[in-house]
Coordinates of C-alpha atoms in Angstrom, one line a residue:
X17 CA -194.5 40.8 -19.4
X18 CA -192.2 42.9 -21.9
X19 CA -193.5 44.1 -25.4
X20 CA -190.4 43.5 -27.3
X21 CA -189.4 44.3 -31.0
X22 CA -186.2 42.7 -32.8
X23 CA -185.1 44.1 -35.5
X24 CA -182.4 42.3 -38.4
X25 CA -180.6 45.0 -41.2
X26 CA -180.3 43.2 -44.6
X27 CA -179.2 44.4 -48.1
X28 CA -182.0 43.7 -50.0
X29 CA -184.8 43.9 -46.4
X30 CA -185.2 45.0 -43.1
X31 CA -187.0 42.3 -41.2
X32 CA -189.2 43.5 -37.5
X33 CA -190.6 41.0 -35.6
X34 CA -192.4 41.7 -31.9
X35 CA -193.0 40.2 -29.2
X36 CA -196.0 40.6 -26.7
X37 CA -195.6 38.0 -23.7
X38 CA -194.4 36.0 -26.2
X39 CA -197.1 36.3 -28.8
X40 CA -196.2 37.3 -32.3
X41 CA -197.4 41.2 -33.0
X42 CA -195.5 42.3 -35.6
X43 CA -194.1 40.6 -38.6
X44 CA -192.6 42.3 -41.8
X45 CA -189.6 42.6 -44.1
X46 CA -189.4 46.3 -45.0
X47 CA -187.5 46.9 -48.6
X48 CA -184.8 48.1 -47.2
X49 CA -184.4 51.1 -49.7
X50 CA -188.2 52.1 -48.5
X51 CA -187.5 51.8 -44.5
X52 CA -183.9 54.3 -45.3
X53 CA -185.8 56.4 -47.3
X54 CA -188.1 56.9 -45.0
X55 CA -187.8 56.0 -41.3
X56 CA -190.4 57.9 -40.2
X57 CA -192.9 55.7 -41.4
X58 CA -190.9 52.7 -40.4
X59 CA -190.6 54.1 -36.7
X60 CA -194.2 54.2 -37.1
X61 CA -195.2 50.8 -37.9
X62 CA -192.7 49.9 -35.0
X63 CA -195.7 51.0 -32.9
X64 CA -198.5 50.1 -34.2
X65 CA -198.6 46.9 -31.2
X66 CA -198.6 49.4 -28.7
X67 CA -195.8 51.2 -27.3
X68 CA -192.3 48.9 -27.1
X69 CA -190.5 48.3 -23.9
X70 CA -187.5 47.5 -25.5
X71 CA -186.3 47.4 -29.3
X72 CA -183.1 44.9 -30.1
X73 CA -182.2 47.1 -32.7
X74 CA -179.5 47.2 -35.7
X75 CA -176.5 46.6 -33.7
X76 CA -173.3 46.5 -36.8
X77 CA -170.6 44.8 -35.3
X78 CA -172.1 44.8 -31.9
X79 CA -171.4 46.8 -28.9
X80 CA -171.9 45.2 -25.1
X81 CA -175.2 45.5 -24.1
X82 CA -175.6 49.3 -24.3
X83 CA -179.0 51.5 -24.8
X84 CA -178.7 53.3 -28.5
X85 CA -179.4 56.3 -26.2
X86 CA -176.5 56.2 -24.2
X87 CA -174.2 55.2 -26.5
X88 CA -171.0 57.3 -27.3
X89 CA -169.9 58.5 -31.1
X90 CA -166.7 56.0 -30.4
X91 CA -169.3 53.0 -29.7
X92 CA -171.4 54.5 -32.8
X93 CA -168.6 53.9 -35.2
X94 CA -167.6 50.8 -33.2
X95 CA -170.8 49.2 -34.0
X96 CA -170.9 50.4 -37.7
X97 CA -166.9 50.4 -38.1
X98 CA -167.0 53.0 -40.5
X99 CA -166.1 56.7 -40.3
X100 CA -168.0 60.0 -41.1
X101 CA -168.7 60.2 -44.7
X102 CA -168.4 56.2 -45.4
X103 CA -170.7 55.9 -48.1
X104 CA -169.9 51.5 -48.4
X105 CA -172.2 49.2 -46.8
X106 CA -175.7 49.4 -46.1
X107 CA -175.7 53.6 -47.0
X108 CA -178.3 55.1 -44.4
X109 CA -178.3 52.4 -41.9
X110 CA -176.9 54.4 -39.2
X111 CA -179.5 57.6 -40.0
X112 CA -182.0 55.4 -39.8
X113 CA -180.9 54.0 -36.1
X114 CA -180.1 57.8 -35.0
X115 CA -183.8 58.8 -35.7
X116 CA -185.1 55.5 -34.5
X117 CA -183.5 56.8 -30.9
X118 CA -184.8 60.6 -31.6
X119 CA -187.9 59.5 -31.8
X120 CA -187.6 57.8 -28.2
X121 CA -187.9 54.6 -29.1
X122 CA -185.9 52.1 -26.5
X123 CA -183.1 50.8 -28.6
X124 CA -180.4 48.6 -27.2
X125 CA -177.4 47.7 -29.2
X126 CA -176.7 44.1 -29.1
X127 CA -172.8 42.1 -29.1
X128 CA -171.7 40.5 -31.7
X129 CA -169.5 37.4 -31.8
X130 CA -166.0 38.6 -30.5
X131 CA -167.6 40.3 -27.5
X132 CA -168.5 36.7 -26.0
X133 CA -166.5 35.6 -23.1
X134 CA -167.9 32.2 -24.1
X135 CA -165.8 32.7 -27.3
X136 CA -161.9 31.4 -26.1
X137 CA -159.5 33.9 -26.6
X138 CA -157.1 32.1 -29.3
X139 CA -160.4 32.2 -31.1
X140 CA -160.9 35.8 -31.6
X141 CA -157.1 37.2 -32.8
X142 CA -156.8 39.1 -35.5
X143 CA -160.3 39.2 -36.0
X144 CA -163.1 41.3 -36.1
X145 CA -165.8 39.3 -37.5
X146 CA -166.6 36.5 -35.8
X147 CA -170.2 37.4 -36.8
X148 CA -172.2 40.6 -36.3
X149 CA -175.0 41.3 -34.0
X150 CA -177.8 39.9 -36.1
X151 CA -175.4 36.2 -36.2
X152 CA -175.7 35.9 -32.6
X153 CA -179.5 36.5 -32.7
X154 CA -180.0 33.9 -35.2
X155 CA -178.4 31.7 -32.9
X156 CA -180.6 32.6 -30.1
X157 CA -183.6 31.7 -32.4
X158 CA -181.7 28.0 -33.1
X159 CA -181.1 27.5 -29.4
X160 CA -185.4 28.4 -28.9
X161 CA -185.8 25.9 -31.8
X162 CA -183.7 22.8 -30.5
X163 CA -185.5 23.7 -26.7
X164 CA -189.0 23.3 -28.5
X165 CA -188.0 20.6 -31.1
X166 CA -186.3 18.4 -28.1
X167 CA -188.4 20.0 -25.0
X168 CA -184.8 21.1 -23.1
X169 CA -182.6 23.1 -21.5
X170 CA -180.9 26.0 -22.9
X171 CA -177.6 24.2 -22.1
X172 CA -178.7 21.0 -24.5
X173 CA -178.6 23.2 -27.3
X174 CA -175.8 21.9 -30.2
X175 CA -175.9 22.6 -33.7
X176 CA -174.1 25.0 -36.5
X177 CA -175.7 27.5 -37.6
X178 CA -174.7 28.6 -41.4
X179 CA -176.5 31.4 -42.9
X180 CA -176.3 31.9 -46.5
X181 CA -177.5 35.4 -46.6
X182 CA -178.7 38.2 -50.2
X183 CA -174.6 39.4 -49.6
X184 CA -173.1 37.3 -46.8
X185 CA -172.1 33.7 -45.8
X186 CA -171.4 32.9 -42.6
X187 CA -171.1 30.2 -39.5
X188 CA -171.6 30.3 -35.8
X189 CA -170.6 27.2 -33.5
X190 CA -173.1 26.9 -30.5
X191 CA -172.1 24.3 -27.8
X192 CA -174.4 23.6 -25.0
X193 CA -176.5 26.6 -25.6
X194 CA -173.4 29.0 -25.9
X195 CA -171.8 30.3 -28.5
X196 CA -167.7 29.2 -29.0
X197 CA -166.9 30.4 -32.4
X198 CA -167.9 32.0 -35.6
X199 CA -167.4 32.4 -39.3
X200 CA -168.1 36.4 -40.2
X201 CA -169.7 37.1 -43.2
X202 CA -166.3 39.5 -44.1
X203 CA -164.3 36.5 -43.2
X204 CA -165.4 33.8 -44.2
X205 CA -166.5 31.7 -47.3
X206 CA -167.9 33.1 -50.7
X207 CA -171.2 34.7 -50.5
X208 CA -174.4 35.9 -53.1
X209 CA -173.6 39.3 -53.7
X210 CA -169.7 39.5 -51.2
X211 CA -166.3 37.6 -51.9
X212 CA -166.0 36.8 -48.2
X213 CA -162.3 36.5 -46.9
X214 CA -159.9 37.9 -48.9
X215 CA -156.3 36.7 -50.5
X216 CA -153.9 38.9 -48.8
X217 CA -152.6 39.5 -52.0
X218 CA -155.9 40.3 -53.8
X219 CA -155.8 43.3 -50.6
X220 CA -152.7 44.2 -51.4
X221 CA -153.4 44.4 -55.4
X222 CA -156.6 46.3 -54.2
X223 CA -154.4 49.3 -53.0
X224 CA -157.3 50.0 -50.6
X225 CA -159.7 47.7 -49.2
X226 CA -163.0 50.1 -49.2
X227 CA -166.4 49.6 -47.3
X228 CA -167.8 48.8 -50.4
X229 CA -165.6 46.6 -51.7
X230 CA -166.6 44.0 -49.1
X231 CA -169.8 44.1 -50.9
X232 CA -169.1 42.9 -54.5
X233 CA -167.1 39.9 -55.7
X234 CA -169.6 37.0 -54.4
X235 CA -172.0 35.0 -56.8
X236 CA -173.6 37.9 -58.5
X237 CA -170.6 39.5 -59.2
X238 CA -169.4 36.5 -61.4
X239 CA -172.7 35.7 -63.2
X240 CA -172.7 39.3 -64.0
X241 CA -168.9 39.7 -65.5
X242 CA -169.7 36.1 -67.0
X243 CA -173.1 34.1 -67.0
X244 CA -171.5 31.0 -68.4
X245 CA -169.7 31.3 -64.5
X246 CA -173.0 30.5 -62.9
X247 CA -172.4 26.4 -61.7
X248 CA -169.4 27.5 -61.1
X249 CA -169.7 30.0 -58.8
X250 CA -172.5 28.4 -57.6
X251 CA -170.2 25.4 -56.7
X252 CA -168.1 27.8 -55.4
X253 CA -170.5 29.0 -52.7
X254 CA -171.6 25.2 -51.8
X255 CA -168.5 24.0 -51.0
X256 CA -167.3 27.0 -49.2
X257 CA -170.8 26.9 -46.6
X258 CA -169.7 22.7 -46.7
X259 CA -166.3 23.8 -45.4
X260 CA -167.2 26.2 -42.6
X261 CA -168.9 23.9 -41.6
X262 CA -166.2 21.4 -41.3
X263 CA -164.3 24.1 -39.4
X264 CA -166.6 25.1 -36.8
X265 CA -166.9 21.5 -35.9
X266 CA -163.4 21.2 -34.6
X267 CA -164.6 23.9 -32.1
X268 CA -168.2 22.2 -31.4
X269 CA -167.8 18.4 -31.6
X270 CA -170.7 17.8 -29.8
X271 CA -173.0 19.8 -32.8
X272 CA -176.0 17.4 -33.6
X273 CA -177.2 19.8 -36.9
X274 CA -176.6 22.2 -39.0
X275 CA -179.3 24.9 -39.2
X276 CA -179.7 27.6 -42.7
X277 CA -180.9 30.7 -42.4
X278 CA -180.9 33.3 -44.7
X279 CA -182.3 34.4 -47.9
X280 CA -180.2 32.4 -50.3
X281 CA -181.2 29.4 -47.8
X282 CA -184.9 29.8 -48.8
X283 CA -183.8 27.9 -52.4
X284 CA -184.6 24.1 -52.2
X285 CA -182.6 23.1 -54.6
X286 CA -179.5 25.0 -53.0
X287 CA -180.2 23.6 -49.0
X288 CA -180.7 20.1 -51.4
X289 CA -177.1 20.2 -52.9
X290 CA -175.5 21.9 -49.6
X291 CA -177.1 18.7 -47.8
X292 CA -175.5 16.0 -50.2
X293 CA -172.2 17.5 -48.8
X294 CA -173.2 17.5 -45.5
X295 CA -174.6 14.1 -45.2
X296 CA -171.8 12.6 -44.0
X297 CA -171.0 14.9 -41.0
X298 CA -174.2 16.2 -40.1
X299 CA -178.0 16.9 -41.4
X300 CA -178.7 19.9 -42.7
X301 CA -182.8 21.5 -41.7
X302 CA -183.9 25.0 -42.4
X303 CA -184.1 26.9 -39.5
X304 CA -187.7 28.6 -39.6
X305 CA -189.0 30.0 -37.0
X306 CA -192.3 31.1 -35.7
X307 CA -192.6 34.2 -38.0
X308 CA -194.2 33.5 -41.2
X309 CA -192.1 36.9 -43.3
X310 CA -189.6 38.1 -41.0
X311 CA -186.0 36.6 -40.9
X312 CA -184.3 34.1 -38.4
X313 CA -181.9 37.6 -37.4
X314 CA -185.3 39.1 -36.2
X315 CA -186.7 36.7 -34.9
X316 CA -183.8 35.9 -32.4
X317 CA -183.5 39.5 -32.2
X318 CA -187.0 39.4 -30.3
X319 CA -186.2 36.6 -28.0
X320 CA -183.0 37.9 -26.8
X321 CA -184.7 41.4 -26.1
X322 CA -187.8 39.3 -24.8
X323 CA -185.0 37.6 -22.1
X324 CA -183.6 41.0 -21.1
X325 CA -186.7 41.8 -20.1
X326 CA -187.3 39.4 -17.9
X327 CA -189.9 37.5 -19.9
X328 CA -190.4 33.7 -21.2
X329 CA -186.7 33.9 -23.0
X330 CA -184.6 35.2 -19.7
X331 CA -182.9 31.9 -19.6
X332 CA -182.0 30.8 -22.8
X333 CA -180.5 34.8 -23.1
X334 CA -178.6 34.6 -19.9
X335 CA -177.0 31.2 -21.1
X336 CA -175.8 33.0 -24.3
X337 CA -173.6 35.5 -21.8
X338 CA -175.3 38.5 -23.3
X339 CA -175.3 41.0 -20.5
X340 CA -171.1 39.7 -19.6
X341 CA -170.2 40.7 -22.9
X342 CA -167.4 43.0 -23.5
X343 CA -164.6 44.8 -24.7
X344 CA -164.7 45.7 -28.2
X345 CA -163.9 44.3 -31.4
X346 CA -160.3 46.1 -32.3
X347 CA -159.0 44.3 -29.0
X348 CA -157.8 41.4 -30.6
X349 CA -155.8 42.8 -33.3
X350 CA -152.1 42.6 -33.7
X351 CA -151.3 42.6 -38.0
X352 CA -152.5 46.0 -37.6
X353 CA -152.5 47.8 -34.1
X354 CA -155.8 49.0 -32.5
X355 CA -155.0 52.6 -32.5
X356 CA -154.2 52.0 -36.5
X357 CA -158.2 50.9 -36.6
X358 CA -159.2 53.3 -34.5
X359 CA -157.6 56.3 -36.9
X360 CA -159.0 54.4 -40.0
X361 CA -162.7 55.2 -38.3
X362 CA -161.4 58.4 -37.1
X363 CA -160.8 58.2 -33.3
X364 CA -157.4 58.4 -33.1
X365 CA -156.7 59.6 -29.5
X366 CA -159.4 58.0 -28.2
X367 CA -159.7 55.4 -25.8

């Protein structure tokens, strides 16, 4: 049976869980300043179980299913969508992927949201972020979760999953243990440390819309410029997560839960007052897990590379559509073309 390792990027920590037949190995949530700084010593700890046969590893934007390895400079920026130089974003995530894979360990990127065939197609235009790579894990973990919790199928699975994350907020729909829509983190509702979707206008006013700006303008930002702003933005952020929800749920009616995940979800009193406005469309539970420190994105991470494989996980992973998934995620655009995005990371020409 596989020895598996998933592995979820965050702003403020970079969360490894592993998997031996199924058995917890390895759980931690590196700083991640500390694991950039120094991937050596994080490629290290990565074998400290024994040698991996297969690492679901920081995966961006997500490619189909596609060894780090093997993977073009085209599906590098793909996955990162940013060009040479961009300094916006989790600075050093990439370097620490490229010596992750120069140090032979068996990385597979991961697809995100918008690469699903179980996603419609009126679902995903003009969009990008439907939900990165480390969304669609955390959704695996919620499918694992309902299966124990309810002793099912894969296909039983129904529930929202909204993840309140240190920068991000965001939503994915799962229907019968499939994915059918999603709320990116860049797209959708106000979040900790990032403004989420922006006004068009705001863009325009902008001038440029940098890496980095999708970074700033969230909770922190406010309490910062203002600390009087705190319920309010706080309010803010509530009723934003309260109406993703609402939205998702046209796309899975038959959703029996919402699940949090997150770091910002870890606060009591924030899943109490996100529940109040819940209560009357669906309950709210934290979405745990079986790791005691690393985060739901790892977890799932580990069960999805667990399923590929071939162990315990292989069918709740083939019902997600993982190794069907395709395209990538400038193929849906029309208010700007594709080739336009593709210049903007620097493969114009390419195909």
């Amino acid at each position: 049976m596989p020895r598996v390792i998933g592995i979820d990027p965050g702003t403020v920590s970079i969360d490894v869980c592993g998997l031996d037949d199924g058995r917890l190995t390895l759980d931690r949530a590196w700083p991640t300043a500390e694991a950039l700084a120094d991937p050596d010593a994080f490629a290290a700890y990565l074998r400290t179980a024994g040698e991996p046969d297969l690492i679901a590893g920081p995966s961006g934007y997500g490619l189909p299913l596609v060894r780090a390895a093997d993977a073009s400079d085209a599906e590098w920026r793909l996955a990162f969508l940013a060009p040479p130089g961009e300094a916006g974003g989790i600075g050093g995530l990439r370097r620490l992927v490229r010596r992750l894979t120069e140090l032979r360990l068996p990385l597979v990127f991961l697809p995100g949201v918008v690469h699903l065939d179980t996603v419609p197609a009126h679902r995903k235009l003009n969009r990008v972020d439907l939900g990165t790579a480390d969304k669609v894990c955390a959704a695996a973990l919620g499918i694992a979760d309902q299966m124990q919790r309810e002793l099912a199928a894969p296909d039983a699975a129904s529930f929202i999953l909204l993840e309140l994350g240190g920068a991000f907020t965001a939503a994915v729909a799962v229907e019968r243990g499939q994915i059918v829509d999603g709320i990116g983190g860049t797209s959708g509702p106000l979040g900790w440390q990032a403004a989420g979707a922006l006004d068009g206008e705001v863009a325009f006013l902008a001038g440029e819309v940098s890496k980095a700006m999708l970074f700033r303008g969230g909770v922190r930002t406010m309490i910062e410029a203002n600390p009087l702003l705190r319920d309010t933005a706080v309010e803010a952020l509530l009723e934003g997560a309260a109406k993703a929800v609402a939205r998702l749920n046209v796309s899975a009616p038959e959703a029996r839960e919402v699940l949090l995940s997150g770091r910002v979800a870890e606060d009591p009193a924030l899943r109490a007052a996100l529940a109040d406005r819940l209560v009357a469309r669906l309950p709210v539970r934290r979405l745990a897990g079986f790791a005691a420190r690393a985060k739901q994105g790892a977890q799932g991470a580990a069960i999805l590379a667990d399923g590929l494989g071939g162990g315990s996980h292989a069918r709740l992973m083939e019902r997600l559509g993982i190794r069907e998934a395709h395209g990538t995620v400038l193929d849906h655009l029309f208010v700007i073309s594709p080739e336009q995005a593709r210049s903007r990371l620097g493969l114009a020409g390419s195909a």
